[in-house]
PDB file of N, CA and C in Angstrom:
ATOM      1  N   UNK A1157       0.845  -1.184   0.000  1.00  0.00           N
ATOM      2  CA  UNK A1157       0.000   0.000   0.000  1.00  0.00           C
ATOM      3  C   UNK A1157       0.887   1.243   0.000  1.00  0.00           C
ATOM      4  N   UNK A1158       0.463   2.177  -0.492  1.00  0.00           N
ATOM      5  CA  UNK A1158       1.112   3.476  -0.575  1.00  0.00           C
ATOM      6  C   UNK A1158       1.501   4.118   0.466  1.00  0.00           C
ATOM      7  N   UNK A1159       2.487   4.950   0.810  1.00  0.00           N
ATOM      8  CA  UNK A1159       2.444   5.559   1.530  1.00  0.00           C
ATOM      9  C   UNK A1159       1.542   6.754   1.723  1.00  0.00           C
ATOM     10  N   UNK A1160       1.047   7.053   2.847  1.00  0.00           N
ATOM     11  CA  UNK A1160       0.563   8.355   3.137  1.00  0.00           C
ATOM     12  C   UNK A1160       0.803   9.762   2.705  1.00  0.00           C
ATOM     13  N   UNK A1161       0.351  10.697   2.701  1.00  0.00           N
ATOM     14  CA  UNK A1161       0.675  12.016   2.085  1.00  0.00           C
ATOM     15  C   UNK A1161       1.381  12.418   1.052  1.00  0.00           C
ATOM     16  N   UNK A1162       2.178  13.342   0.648  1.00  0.00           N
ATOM     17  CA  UNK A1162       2.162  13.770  -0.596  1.00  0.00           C
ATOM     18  C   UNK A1162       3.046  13.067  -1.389  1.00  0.00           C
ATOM     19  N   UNK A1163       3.409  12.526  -2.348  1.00  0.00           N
ATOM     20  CA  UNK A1163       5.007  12.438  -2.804  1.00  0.00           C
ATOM     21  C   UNK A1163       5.617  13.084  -3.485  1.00  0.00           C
ATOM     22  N   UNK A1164       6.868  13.128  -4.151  1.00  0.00           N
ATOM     23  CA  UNK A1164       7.433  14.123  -4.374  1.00  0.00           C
ATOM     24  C   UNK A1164       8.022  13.736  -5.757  1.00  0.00           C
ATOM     25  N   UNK A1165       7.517  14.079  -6.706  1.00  0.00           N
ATOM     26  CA  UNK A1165       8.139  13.218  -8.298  1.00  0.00           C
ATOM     27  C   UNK A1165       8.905  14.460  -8.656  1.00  0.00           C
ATOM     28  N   UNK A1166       9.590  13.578  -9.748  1.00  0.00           N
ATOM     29  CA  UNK A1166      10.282  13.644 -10.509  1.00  0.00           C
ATOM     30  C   UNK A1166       9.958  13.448 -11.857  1.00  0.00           C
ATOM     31  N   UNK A1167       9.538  14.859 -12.968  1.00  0.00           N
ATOM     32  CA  UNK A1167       8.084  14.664 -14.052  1.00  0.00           C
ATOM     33  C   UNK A1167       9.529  14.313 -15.507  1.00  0.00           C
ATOM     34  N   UNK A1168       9.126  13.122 -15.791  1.00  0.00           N
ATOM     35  CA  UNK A1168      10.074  13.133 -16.879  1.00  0.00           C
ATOM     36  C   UNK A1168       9.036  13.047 -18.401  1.00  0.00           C
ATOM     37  N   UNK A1169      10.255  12.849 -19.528  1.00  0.00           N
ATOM     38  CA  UNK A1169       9.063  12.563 -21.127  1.00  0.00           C
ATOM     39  C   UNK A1169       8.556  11.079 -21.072  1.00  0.00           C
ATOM     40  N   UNK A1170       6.849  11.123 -20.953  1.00  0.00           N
ATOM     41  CA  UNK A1170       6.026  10.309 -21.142  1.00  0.00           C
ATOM     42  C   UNK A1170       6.235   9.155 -19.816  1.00  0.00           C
ATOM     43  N   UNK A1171       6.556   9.671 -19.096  1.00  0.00           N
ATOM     44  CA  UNK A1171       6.535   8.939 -17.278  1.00  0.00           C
ATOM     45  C   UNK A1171       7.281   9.720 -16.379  1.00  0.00           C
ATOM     46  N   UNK A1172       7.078   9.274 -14.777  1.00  0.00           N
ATOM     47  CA  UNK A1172       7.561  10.072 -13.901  1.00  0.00           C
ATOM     48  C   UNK A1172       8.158   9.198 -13.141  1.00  0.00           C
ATOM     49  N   UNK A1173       9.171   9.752 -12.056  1.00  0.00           N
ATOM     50  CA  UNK A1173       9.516   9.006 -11.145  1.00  0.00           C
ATOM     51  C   UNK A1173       9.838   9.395  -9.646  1.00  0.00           C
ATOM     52  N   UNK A1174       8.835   8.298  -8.804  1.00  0.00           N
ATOM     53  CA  UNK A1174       8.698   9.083  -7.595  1.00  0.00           C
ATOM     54  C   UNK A1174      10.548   9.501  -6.576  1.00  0.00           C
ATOM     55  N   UNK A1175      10.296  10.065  -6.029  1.00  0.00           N
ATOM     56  CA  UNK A1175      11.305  10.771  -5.587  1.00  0.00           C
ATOM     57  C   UNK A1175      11.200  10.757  -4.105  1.00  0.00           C
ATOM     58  N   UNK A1176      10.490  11.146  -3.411  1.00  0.00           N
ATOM     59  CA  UNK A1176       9.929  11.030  -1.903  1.00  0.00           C
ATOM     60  C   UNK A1176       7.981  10.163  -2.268  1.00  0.00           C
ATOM     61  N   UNK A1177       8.352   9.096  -1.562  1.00  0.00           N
ATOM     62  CA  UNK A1177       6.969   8.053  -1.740  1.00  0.00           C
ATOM     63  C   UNK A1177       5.917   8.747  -1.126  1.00  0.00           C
ATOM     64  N   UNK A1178       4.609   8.489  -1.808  1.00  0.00           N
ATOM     65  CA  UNK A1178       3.421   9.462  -1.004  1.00  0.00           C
ATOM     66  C   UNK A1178       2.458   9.076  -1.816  1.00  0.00           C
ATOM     67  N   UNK A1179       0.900   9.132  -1.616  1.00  0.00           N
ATOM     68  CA  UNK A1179      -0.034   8.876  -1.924  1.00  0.00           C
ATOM     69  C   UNK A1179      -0.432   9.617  -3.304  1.00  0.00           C
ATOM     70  N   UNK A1180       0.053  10.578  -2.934  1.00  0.00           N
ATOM     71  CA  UNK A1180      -0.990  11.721  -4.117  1.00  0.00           C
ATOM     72  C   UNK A1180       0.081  13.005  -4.453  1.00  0.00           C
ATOM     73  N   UNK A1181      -0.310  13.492  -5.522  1.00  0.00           N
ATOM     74  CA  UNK A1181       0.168  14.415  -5.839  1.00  0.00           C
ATOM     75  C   UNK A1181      -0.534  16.246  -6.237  1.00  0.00           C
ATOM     76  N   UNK A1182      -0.419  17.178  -6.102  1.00  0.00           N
ATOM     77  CA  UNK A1182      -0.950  18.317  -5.865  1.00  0.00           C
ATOM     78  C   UNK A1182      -0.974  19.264  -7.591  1.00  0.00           C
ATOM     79  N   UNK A1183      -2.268  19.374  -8.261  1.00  0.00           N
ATOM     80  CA  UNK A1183      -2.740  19.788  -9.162  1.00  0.00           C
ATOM     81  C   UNK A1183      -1.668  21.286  -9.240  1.00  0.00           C
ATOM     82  N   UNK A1184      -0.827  21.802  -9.945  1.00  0.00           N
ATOM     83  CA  UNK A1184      -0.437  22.995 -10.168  1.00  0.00           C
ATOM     84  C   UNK A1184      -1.298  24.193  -9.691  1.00  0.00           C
ATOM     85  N   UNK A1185      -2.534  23.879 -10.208  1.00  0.00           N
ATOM     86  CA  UNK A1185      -3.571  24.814 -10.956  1.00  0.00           C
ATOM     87  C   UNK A1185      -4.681  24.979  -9.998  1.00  0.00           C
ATOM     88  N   UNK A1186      -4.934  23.775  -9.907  1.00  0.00           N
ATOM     89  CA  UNK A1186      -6.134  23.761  -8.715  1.00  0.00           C
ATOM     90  C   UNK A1186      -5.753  23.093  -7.298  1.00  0.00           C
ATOM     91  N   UNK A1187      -4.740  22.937  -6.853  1.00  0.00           N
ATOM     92  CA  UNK A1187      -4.456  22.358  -5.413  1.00  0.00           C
ATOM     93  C   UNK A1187      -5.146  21.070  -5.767  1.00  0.00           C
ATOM     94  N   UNK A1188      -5.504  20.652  -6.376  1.00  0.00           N
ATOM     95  CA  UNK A1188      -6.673  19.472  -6.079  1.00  0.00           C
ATOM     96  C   UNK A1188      -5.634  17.519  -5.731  1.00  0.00           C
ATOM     97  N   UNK A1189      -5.509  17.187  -5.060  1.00  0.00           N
ATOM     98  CA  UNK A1189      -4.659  16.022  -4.710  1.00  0.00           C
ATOM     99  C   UNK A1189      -5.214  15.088  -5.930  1.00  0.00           C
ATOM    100  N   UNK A1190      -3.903  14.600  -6.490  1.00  0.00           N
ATOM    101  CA  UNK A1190      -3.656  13.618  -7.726  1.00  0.00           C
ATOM    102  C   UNK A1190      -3.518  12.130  -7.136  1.00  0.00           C
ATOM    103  N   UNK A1191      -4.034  11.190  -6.786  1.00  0.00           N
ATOM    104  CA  UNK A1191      -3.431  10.024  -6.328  1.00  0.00           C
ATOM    105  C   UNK A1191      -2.574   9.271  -7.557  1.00  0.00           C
ATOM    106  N   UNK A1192      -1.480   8.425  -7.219  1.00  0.00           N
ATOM    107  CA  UNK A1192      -0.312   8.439  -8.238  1.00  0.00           C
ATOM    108  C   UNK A1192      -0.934   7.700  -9.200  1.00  0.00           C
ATOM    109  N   UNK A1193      -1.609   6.941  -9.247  1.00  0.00           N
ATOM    110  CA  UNK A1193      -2.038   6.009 -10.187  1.00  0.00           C
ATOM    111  C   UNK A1193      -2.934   6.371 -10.836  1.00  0.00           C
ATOM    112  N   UNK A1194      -3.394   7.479 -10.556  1.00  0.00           N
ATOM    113  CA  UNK A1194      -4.380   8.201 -11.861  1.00  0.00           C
ATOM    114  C   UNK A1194      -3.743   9.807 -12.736  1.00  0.00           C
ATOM    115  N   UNK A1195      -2.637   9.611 -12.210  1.00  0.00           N
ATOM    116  CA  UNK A1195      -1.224  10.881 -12.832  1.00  0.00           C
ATOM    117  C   UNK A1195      -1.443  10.567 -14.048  1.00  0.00           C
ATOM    118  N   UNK A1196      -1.940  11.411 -15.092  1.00  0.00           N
ATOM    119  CA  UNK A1196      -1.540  11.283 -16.513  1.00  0.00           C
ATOM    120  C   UNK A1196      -1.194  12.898 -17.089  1.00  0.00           C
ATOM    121  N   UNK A1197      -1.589  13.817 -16.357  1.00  0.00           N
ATOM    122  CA  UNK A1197      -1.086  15.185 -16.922  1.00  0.00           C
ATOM    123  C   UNK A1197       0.631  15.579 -16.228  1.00  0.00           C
ATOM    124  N   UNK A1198       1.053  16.664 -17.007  1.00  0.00           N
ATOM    125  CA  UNK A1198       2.210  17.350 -16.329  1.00  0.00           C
ATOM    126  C   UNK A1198       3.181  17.692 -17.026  1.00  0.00           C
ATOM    127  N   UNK A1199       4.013  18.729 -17.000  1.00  0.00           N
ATOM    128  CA  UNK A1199       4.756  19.767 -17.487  1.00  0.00           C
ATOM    129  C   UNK A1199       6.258  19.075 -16.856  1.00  0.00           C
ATOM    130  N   UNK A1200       6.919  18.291 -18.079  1.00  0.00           N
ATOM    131  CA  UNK A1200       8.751  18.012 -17.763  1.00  0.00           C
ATOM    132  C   UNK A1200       9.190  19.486 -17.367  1.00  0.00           C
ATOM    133  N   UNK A1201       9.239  20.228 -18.554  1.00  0.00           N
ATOM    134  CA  UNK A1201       9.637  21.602 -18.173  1.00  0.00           C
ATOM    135  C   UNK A1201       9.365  22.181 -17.456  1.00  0.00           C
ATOM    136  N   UNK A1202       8.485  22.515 -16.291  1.00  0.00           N
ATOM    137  CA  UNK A1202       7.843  23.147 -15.088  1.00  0.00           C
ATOM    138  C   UNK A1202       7.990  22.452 -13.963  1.00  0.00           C
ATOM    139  N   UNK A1203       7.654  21.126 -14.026  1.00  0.00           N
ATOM    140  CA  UNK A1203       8.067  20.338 -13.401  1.00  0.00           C
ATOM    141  C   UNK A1203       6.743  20.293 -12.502  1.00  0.00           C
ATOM    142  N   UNK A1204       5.563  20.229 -12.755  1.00  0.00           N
ATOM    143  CA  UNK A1204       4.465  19.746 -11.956  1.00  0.00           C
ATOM    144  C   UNK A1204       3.087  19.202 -13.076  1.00  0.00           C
ATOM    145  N   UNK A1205       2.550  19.019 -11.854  1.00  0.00           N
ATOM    146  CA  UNK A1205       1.628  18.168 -11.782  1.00  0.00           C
ATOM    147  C   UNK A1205      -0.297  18.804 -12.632  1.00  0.00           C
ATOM    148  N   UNK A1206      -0.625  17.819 -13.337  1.00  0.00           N
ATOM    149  CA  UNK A1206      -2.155  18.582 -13.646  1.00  0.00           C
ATOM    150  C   UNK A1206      -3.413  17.664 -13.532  1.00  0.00           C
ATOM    151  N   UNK A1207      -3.978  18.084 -12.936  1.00  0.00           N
ATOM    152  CA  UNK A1207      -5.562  17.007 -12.513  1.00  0.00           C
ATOM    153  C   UNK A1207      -6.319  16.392 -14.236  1.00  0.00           C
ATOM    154  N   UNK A1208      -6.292  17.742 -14.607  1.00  0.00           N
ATOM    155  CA  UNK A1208      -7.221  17.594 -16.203  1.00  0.00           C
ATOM    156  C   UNK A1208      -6.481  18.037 -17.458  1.00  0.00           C
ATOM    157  N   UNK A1209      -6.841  17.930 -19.097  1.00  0.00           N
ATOM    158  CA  UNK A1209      -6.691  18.473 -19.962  1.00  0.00           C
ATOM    159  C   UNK A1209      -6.822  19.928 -19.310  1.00  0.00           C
ATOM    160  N   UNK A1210      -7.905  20.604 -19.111  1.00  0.00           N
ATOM    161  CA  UNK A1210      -8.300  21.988 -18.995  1.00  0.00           C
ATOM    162  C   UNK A1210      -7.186  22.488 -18.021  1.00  0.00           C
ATOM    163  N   UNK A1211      -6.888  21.793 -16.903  1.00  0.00           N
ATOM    164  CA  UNK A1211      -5.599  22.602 -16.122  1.00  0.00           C
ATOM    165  C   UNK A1211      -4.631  22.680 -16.758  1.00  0.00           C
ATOM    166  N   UNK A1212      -4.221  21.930 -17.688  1.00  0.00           N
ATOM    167  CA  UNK A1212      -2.882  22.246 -18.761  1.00  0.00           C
ATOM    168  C   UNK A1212      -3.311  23.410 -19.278  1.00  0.00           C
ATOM    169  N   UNK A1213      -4.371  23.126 -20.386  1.00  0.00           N
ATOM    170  CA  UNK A1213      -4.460  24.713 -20.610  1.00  0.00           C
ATOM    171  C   UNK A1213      -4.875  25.745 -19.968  1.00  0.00           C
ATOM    172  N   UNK A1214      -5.276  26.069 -18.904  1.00  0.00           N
ATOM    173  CA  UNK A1214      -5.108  26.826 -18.238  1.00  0.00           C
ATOM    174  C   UNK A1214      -3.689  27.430 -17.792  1.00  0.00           C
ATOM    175  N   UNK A1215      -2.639  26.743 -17.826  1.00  0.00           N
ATOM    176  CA  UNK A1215      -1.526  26.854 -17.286  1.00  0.00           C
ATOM    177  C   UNK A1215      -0.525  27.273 -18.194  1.00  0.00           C
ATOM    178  N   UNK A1216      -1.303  26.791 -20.236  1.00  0.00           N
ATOM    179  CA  UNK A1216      -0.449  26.988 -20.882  1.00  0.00           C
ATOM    180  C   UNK A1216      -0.936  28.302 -21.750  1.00  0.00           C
ATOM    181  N   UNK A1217      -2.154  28.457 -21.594  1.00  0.00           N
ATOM    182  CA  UNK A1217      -3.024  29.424 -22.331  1.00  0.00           C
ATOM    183  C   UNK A1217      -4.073  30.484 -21.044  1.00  0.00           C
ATOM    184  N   UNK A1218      -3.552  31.221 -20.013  1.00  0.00           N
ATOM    185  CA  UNK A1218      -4.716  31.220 -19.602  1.00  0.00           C
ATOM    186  C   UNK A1218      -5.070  33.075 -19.779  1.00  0.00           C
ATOM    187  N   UNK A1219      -4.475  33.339 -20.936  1.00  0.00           N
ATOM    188  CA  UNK A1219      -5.774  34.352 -21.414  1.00  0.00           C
ATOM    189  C   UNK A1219      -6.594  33.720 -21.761  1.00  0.00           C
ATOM    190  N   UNK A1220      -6.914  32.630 -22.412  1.00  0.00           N
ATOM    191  CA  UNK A1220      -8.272  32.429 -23.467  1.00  0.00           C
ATOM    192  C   UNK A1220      -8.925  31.548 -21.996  1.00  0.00           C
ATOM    193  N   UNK A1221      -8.588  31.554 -20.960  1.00  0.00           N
ATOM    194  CA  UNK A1221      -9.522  30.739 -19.988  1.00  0.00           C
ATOM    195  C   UNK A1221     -10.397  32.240 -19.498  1.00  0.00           C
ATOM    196  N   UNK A1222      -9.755  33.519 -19.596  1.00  0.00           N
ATOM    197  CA  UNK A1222     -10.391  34.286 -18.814  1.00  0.00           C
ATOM    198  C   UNK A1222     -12.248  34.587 -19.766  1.00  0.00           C
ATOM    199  N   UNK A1223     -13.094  35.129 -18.689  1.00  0.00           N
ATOM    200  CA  UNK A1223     -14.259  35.460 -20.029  1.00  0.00           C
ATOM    201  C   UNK A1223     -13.763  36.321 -20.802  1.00  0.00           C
ATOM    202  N   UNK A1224     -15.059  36.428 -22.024  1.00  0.00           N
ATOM    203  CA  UNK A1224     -14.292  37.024 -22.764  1.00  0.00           C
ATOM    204  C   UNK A1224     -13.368  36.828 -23.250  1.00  0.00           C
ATOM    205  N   UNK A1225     -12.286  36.207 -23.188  1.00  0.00           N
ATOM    206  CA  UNK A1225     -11.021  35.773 -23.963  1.00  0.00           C
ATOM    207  C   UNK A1225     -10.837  35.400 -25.240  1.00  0.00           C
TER     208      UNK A1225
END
């Protein structure tokens, strides 16, 4: 079983690797806790973590998230 609280990856191209062991991981965008086994978003270059498609773009585009945009 996993460890408890956060872990601490390491975001590489097309997989990651944990770094400090932990349950979940923390959305860039929205704080929202990632548990590791459902991780499929995230920025090598930034080096974090994204819950959804839409938090990427938000993160990569976010004039066009504002209204109006």
């Amino acid at each position: 079983s996993p460890m408890p609280g956060e872990a601490e990856v390491k975001y590489l191209d097309g997989d990651f690797r944990v770094v400090r062991p932990g349950a979940f991981v923390r959305c860039a965008i929205t704080n929202v806790p990632i548990p590791l086994e459902e991780l499929k978003y995230w920025s090598v270059e930034l080096q974090e973590a994204y819950v959804s498609p839409e938090a990427v773009m938000l993160r990569r585009h976010p004039d066009r998230m504002k209204p109006g945009g």
